[in-house]
mmCIF file of C-alpha atoms in Angstrom:
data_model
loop_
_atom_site.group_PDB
_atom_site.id
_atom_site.type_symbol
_atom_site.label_atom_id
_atom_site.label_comp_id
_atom_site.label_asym_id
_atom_site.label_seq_id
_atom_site.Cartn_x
_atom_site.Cartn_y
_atom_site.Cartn_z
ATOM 1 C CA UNK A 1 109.889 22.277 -134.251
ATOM 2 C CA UNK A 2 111.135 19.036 -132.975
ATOM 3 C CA UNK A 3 111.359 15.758 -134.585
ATOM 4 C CA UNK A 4 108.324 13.250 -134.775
ATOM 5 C CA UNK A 5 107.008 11.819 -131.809
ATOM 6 C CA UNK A 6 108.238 8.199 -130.652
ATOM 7 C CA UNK A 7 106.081 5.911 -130.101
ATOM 8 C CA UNK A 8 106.342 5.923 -126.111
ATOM 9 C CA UNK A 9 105.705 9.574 -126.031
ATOM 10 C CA UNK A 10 102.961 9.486 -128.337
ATOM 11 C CA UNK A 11 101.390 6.789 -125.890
ATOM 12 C CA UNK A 12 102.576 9.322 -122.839
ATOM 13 C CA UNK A 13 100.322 11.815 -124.473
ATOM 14 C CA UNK A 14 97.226 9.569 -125.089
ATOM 15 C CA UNK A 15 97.103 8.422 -121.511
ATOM 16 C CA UNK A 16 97.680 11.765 -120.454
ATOM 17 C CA UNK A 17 95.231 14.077 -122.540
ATOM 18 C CA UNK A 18 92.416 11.587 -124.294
ATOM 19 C CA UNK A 19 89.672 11.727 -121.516
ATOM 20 C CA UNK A 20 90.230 15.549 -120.556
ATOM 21 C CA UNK A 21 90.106 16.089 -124.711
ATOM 22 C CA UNK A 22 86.976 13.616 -125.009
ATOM 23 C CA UNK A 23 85.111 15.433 -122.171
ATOM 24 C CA UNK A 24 86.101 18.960 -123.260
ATOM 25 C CA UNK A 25 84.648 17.978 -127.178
ATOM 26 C CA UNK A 26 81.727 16.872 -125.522
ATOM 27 C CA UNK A 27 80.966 19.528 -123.065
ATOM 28 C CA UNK A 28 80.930 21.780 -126.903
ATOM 29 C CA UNK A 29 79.505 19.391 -128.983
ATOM 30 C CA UNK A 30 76.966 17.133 -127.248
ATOM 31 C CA UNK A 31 77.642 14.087 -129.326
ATOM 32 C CA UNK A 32 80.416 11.008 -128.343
ATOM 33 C CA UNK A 33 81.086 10.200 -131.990
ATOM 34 C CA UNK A 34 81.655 13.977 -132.512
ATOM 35 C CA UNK A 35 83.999 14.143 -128.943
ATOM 36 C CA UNK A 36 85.804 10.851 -130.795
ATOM 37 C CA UNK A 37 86.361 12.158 -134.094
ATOM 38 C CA UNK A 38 88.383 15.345 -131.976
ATOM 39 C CA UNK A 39 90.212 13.405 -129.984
ATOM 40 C CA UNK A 40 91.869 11.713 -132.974
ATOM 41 C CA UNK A 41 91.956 15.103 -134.969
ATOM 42 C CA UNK A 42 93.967 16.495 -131.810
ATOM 43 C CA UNK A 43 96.485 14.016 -131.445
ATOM 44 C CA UNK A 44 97.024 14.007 -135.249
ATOM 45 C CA UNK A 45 97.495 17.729 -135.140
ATOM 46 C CA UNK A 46 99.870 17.128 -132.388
ATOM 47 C CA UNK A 47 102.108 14.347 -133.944
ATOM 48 C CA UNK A 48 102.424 16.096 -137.649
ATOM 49 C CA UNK A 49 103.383 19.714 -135.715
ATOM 50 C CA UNK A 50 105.216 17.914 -133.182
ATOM 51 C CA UNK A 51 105.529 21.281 -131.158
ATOM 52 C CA UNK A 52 108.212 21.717 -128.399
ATOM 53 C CA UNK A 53 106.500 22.596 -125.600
ATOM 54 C CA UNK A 54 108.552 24.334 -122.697
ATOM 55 C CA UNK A 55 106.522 22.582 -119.902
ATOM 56 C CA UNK A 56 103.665 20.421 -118.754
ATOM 57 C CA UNK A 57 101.613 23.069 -118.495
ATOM 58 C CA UNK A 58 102.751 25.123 -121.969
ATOM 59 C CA UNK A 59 101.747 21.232 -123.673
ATOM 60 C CA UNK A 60 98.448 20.769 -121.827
ATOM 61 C CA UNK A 61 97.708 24.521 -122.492
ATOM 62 C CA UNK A 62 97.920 23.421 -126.312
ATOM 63 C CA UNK A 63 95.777 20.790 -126.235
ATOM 64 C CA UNK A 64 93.248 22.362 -124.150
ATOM 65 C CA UNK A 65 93.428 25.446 -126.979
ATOM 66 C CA UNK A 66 93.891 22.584 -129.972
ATOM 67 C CA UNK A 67 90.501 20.970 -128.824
ATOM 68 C CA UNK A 68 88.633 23.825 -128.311
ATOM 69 C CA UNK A 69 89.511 25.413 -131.736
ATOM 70 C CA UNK A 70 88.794 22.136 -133.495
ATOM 71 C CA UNK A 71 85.625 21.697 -131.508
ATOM 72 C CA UNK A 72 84.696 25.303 -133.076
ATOM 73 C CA UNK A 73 85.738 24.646 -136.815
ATOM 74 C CA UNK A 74 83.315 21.959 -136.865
ATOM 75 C CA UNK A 75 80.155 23.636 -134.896
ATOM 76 C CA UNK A 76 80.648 26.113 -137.757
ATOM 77 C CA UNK A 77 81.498 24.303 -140.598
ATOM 78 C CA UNK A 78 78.718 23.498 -143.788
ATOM 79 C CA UNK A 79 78.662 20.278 -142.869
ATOM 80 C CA UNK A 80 77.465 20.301 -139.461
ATOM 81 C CA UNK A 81 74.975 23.114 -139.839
ATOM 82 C CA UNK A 82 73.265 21.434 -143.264
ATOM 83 C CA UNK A 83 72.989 17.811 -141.812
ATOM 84 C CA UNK A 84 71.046 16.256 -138.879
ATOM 85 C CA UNK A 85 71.705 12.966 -136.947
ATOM 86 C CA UNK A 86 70.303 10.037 -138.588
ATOM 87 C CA UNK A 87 67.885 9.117 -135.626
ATOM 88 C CA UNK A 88 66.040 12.453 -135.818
ATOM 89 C CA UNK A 89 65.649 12.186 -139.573
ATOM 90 C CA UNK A 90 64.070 8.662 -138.767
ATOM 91 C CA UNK A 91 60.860 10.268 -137.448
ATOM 92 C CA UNK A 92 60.604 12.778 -140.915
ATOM 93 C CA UNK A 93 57.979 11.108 -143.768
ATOM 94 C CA UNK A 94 59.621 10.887 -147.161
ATOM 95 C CA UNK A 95 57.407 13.790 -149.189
ATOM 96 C CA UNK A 96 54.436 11.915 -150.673
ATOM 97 C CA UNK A 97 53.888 13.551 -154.204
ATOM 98 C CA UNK A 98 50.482 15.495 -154.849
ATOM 99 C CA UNK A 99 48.092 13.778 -157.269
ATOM 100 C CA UNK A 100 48.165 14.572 -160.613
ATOM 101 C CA UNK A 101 52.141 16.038 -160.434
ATOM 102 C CA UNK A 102 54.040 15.302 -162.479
ATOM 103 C CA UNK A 103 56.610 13.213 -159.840
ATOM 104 C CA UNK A 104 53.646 10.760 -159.326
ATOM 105 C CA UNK A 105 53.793 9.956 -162.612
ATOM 106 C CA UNK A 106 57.563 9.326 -162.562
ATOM 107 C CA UNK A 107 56.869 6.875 -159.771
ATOM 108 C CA UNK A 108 53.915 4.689 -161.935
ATOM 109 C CA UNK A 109 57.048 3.954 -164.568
ATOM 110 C CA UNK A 110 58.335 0.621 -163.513
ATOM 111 C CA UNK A 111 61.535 0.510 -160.932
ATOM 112 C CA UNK A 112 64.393 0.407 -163.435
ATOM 113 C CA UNK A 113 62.509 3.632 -165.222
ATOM 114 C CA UNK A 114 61.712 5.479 -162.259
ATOM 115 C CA UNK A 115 64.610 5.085 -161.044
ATOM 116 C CA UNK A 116 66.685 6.451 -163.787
ATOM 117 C CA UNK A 117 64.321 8.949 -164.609
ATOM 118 C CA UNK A 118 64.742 10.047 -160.936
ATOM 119 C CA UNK A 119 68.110 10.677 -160.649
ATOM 120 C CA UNK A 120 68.521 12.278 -164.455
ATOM 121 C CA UNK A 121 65.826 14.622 -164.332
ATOM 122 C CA UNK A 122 65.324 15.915 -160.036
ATOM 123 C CA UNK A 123 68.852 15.489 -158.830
ATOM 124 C CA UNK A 124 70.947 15.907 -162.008
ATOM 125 C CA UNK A 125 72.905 13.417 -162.241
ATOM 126 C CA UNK A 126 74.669 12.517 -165.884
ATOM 127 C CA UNK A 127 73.738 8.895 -167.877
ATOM 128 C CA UNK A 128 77.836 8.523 -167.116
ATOM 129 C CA UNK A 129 77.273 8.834 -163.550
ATOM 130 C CA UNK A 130 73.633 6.918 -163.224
ATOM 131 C CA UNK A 131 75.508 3.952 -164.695
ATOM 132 C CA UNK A 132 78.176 4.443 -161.963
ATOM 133 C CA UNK A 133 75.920 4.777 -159.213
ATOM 134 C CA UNK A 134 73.402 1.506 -160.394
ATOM 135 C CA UNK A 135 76.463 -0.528 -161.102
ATOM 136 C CA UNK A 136 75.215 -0.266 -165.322
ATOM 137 C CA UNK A 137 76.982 0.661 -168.475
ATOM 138 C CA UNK A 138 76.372 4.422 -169.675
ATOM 139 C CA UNK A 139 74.479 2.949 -172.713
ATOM 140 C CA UNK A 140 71.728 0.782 -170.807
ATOM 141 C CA UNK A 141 71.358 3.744 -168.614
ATOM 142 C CA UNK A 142 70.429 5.947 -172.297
ATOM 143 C CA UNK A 143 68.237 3.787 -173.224
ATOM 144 C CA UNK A 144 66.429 2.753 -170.064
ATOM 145 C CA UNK A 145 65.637 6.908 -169.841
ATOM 146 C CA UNK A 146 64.992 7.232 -173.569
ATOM 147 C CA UNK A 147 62.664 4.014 -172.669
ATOM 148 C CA UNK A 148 61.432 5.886 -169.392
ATOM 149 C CA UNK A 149 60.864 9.354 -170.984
ATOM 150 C CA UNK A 150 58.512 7.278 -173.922
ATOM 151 C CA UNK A 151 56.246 5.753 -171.165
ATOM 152 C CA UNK A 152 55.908 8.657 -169.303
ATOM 153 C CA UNK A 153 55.062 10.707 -172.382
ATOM 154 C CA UNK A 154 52.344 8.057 -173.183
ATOM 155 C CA UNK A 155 51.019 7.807 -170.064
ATOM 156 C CA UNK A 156 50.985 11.859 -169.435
ATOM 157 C CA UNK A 157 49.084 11.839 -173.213
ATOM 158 C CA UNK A 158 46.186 9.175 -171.645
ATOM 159 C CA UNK A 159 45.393 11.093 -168.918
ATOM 160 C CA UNK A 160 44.942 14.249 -170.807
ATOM 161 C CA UNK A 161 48.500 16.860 -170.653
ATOM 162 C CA UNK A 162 49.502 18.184 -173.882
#
């Protein structure tokens, strides 16, 4: 291994590689931002290993194979394969709730209930971390679901659940 990379080398490389990286993430992944977020991972790969590279061709062989195997660690990591773009989620309806569940009760309590209520009891979060999250101290957060959990027992009672 060879020392870091000056800074007129590193610029060498950029010129030299960044479009035939960008257009080889793309041609695997489909998506510019994705092609981007490559290119950078290549060239930091390349100036922490700093490899010595016996020719031209040894160096662009490593960045053709340094692309490609990043391109593939991220078509198959969790990430990737449990999210979707943000434009094709636009077009998906948030769930409505079914009458009578009990989530449609939970959104009758008033905003600073609900939303408490929410977060506690159908994603899990703590009091500790509610109050992070809604910018509130952990005690206003107990007591706005202590408050939240009294209403919606009330209002359960009214309309007839034991």
């Amino acid at each position: 291994m060879r020392p870091p990379l000056d800074r007129q080398e590193a610029e060498r490389l950029v010129e030299t590689y960044a479009d035939l990286i960008l257009r080889l993430s793309y041609t695997y992944l489909s998506h510019t931002q994705d092609a981007q977020d490559i290119c950078q991972t290549v060239f930091l790969k390349l100036l922490e290993k700093a490899p010595a590279f016996a020719s031209r061709d040894h160096e662009k062989a490593w960045i053709i194979r340094t692309t490609v195997n990043t391109c593939k660690d991220l078509l198959k990591s969790h990430w990737r394969k449990t999210t979707v773009a943000m434009d094709a989620a636009a077009h998906v309806p948030a769930p409505e709730p079914q009458e009578g569940s009990l989530l449609a009760a939970v959104n009758l309590l008033p905003p600073k209930y609900r939303a408490v209520i929410y977060l506690h009891y159908y994603e899990g979060y703590s009091a500790k971390e509610i109050a992070q999250l809604l910018g509130r101290s952990p005690a206003a957060v107990n007591s706005q679901l202590s408050r939240g959990r009294a209403q919606l027992k009330t209002f359960l009672e009214s309309e007839g659940y034991p």
